[in-house]
Every structure is written in structure tokens, then in C-alpha cells.
PDB file of C-alpha atoms in Angstrom:
ATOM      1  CA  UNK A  29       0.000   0.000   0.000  1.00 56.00           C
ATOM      2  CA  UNK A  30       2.438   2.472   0.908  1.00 62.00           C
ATOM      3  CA  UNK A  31       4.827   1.504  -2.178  1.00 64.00           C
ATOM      4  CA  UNK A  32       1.374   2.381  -4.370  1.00 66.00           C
ATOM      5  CA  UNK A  33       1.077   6.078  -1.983  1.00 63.00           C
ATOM      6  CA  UNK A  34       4.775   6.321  -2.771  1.00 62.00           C
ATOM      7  CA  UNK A  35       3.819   5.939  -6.609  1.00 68.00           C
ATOM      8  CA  UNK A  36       1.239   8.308  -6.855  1.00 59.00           C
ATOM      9  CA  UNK A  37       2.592  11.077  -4.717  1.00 59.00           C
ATOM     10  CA  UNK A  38       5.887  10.885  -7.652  1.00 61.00           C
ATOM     11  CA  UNK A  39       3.371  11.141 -10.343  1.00 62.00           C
ATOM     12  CA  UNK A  40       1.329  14.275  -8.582  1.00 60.00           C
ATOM     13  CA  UNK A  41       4.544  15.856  -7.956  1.00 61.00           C
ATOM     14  CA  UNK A  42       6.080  15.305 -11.645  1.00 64.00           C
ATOM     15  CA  UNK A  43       2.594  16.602 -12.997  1.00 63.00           C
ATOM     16  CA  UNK A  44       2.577  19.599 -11.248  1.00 65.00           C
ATOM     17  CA  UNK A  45       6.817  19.759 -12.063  1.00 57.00           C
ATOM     18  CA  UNK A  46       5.751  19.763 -15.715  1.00 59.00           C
ATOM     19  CA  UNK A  47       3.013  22.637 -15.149  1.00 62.00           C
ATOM     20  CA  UNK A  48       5.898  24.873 -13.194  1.00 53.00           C
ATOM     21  CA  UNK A  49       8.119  24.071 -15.934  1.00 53.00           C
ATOM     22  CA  UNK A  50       5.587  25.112 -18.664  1.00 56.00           C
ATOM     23  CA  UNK A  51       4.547  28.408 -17.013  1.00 56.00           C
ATOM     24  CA  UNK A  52       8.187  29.482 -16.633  1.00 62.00           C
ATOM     25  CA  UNK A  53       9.879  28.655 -19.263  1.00 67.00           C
ATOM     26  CA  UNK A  54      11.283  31.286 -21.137  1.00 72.00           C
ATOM     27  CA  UNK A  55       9.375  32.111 -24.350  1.00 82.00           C
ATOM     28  CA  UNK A  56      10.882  30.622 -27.559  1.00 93.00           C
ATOM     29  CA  UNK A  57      11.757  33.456 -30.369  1.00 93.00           C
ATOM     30  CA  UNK A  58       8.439  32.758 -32.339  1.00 93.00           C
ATOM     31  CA  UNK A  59       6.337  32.420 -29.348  1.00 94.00           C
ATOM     32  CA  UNK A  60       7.540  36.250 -28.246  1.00 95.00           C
ATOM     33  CA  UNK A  61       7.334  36.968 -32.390  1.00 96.00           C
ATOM     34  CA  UNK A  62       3.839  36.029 -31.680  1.00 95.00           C
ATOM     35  CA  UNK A  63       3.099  38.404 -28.937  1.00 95.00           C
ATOM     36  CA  UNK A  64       4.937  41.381 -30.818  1.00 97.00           C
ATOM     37  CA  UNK A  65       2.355  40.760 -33.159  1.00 97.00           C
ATOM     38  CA  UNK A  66      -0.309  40.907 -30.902  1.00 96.00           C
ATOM     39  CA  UNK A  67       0.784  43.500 -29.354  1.00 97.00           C
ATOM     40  CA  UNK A  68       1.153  45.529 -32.418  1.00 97.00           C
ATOM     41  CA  UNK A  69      -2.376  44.727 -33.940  1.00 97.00           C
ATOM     42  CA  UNK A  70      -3.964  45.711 -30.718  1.00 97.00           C
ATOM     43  CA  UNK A  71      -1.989  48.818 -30.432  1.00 98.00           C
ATOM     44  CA  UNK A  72      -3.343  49.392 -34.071  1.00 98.00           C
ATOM     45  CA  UNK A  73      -6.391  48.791 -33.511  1.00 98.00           C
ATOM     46  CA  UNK A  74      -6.759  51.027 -30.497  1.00 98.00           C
ATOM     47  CA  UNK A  75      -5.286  53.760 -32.322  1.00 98.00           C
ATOM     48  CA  UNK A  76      -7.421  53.629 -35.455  1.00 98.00           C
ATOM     49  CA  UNK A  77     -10.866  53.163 -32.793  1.00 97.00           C
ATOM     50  CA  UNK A  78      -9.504  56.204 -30.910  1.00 98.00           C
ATOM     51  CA  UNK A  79      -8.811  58.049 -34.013  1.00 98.00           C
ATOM     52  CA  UNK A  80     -12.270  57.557 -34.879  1.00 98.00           C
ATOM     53  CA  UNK A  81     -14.092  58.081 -31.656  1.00 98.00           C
ATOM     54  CA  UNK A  82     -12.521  61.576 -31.568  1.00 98.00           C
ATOM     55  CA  UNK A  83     -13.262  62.502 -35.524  1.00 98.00           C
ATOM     56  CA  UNK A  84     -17.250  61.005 -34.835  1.00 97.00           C
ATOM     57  CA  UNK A  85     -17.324  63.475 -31.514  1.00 96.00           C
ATOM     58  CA  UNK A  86     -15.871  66.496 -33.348  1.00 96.00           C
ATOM     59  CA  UNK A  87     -18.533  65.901 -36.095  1.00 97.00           C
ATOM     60  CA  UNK A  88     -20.890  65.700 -33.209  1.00 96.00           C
ATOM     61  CA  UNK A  89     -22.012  61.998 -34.723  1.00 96.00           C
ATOM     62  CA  UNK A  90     -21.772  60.195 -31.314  1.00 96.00           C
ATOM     63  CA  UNK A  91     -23.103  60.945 -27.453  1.00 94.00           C
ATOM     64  CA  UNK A  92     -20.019  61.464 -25.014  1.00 93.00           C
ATOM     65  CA  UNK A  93     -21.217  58.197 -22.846  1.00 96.00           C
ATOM     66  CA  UNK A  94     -20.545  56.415 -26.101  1.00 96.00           C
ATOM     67  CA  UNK A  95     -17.178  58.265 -26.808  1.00 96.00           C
ATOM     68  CA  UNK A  96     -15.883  57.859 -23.524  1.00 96.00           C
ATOM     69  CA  UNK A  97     -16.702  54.189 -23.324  1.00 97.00           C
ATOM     70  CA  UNK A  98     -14.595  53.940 -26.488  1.00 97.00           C
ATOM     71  CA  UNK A  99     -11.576  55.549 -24.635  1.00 97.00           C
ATOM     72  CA  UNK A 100     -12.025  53.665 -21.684  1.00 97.00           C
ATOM     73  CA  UNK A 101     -11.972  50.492 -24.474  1.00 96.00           C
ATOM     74  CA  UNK A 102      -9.218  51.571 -25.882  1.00 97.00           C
ATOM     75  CA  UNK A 103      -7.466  52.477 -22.911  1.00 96.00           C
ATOM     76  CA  UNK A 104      -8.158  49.014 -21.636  1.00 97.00           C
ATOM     77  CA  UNK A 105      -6.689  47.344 -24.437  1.00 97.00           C
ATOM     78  CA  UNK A 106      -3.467  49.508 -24.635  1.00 97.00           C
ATOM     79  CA  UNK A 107      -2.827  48.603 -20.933  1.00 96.00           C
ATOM     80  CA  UNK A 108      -3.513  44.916 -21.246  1.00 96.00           C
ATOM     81  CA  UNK A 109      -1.157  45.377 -24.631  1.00 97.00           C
ATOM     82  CA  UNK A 110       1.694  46.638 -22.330  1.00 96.00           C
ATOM     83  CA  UNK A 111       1.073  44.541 -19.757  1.00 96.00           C
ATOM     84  CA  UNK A 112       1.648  41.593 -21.781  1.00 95.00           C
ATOM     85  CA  UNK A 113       4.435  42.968 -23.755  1.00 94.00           C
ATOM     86  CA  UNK A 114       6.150  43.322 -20.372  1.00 93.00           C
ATOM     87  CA  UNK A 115       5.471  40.349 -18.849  1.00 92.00           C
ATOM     88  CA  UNK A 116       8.687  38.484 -20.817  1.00 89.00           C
ATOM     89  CA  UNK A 117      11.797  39.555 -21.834  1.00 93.00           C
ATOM     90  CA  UNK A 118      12.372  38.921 -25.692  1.00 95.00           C
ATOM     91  CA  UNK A 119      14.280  35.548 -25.935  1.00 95.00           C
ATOM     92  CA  UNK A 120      16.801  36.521 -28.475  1.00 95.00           C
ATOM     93  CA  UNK A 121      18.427  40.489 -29.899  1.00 96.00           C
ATOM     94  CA  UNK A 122      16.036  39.512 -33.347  1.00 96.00           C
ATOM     95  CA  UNK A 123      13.336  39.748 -31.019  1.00 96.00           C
ATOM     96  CA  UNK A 124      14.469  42.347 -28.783  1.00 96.00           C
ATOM     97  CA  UNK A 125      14.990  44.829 -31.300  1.00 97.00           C
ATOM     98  CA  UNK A 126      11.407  44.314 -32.711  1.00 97.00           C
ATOM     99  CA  UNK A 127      10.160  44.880 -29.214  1.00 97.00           C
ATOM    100  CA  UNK A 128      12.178  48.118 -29.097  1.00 97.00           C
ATOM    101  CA  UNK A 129      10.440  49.089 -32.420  1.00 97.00           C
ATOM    102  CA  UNK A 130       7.292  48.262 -31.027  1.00 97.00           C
ATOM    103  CA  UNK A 131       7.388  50.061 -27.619  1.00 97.00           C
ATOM    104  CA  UNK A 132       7.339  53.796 -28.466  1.00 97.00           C
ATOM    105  CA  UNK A 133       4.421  53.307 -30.872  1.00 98.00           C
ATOM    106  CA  UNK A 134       2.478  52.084 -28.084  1.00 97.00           C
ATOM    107  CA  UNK A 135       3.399  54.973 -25.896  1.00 97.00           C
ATOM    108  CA  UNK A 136       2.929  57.337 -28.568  1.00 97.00           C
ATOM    109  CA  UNK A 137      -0.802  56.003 -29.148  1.00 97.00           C
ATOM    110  CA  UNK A 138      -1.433  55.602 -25.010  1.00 97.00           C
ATOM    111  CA  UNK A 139      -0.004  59.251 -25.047  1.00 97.00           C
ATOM    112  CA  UNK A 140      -2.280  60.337 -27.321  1.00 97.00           C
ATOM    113  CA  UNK A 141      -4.996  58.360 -26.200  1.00 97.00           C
ATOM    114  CA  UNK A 142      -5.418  59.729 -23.565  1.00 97.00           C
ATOM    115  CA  UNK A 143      -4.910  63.361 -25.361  1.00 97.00           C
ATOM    116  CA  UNK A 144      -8.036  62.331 -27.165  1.00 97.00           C
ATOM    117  CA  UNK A 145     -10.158  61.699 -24.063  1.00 97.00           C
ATOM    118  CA  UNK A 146      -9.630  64.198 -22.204  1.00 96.00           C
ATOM    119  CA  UNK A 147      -9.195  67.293 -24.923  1.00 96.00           C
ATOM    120  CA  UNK A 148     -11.279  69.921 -23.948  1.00 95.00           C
ATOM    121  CA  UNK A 149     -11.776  71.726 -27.243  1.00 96.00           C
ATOM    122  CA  UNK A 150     -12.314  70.569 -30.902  1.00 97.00           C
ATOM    123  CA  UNK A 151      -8.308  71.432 -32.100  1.00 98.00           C
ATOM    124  CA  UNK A 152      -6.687  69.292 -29.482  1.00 97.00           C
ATOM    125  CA  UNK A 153      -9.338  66.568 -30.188  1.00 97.00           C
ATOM    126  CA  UNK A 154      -8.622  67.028 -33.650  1.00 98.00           C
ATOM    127  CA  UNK A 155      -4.748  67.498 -33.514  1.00 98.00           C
ATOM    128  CA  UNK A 156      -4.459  63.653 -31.044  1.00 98.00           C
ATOM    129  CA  UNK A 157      -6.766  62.053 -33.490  1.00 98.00           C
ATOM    130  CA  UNK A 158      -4.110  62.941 -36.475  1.00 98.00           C
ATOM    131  CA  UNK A 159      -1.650  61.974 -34.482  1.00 98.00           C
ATOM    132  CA  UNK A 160      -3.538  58.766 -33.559  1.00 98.00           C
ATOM    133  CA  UNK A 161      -4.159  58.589 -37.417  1.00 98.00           C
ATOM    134  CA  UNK A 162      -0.353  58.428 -38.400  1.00 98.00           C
ATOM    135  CA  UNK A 163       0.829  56.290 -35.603  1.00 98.00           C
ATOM    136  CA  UNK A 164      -1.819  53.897 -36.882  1.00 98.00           C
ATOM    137  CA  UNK A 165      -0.215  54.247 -39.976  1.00 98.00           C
ATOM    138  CA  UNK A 166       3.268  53.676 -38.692  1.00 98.00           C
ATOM    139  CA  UNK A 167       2.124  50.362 -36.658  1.00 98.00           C
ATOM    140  CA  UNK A 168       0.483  49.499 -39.929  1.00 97.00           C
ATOM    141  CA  UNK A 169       3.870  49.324 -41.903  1.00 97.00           C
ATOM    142  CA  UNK A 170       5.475  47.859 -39.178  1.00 97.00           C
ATOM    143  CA  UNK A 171       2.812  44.999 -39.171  1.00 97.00           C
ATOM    144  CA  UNK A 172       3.487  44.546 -42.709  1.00 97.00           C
ATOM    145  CA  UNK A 173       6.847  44.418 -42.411  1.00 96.00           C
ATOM    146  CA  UNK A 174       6.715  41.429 -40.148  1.00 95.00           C
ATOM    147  CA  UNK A 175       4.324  39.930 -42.554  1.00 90.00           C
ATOM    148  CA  UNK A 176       1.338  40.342 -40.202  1.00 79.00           C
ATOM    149  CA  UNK A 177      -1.239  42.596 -42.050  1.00 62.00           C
TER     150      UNK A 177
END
């Protein structure tokens, strides 16, 4: 009996080995190519949204509950963007200097963002959203460069 507990306590224990190992292990360079990529698409895609939001509200097209549940959308997905971009360090200098492509774009569109949200006339709305508008673009050509868009 005890040679069967003995058994099954080394399986448990090499099963939940395997799951540390898994959730540790240092990404490979096309896993973190992967998150670059996700990163970058939803950086682009908050950019464009915001961009939009703040050309709809200067058009007066949209309510301002709807326009700032956009920002708070967008803001939302830029900070879960960064958060995941920062959770592991790029494997390999390939990767690492894609992520240090990647990282001032998303500041840049957090930055301006945020401009967008909180403008409090129609020229600073309008001035973040074309800046919104050409980092979009810029994230855009990156994406295709990678061979992502």
C-alpha cells in the first residue's frame, strides 16, 4: 500500500513539475514573435478606434457616454497590450529589437490616447486624433513588415 502512496505522490509531484516548468519557461523566439504581433495589432487597432471616436465626436455623430466608453476600451486594451508585452523579456536580440520598435508606438498612441479623451476643445481633439491617425499608420507598416497585415 504504501509503495502504491509512494507511486502516486511521484506522479502528482512530476505533474505539477511539468506545469511549473511550462509556465516558466522562457518564451521561444516565435512564441515572443507572436506576442509582438499581438501586441502591435492591438496597439493598431486602439489607435485607429480612438482616431475615430474623436473625428465622430468632433462631427458631433456620437453621445459622449458612447465616446468615452470607447476611450475607456481603448485604454483598456493599450494597458492589457503593455502589460503583456512586459510580462517576458524577448528571448533573443532579433526579437528584442522588434520589441524596441514596437514600444514607443504604443506609448505614442497611449499618449495620445489619452490626449483624445480628455481634450477639452475641438483642435486638441482634432490634432491627437491625427496623431492617432499616423501612428496607426506607422504600426500598420510595421505589421506589414513582419508579414502580419
Amino acid at each position: 500500500m504504501n509503495a502504491r502512496l509512494g507511486i502516486a505522490a511521484a506522479a502528482v509531484l512530476l505533474f505539477w513539475a511539468g506545469i511549473a516548468y511550462r509556465v516558466t519557461e522562457p518564451p521561444t523566439a516565435g512564441d515572443y514573435r507572436r506576442t509582438l504581433v499581438q501586441v502591435a495589432a492591438t496597439t493598431h487597432d486602439a489607435a485607429s478606434t480612438t482616431a475615430l471616436t474623436a473625428r465622430q465626436q468632433l462631427d458631433d455623430r456620437i453621445f459622449a457616454t458612447f465616446a468615452t466608453s470607447a476611450y475607456d476600451d481603448a485604454r483598456t486594451a493599450l494597458a492589457g497590450a503593455a502589460e503583456k508585452l512586459a510580462a517576458k523579456p524577448p528571448p533573443d536580440d532579433r526579437t528584442a529589437g522588434m520589441r524596441d520598435r514596437l514600444v514607443p508606438l504604443l506609448q505614442r498612441t497611449t499618449a495620445e490616447a489619452g490626449a483624445a479623451a480628455t481634450a477639452d476643445d475641438d483642435v486638441a481633439r482634432r490634432t491627437a486624433a491625427e496623431r492617432l491617425d499616423r501612428v496607426a499608420d506607422d504600426l500598420d507598416d510595421l505589421l506589414h513588415e513582419w508579414g502580419e497585415a
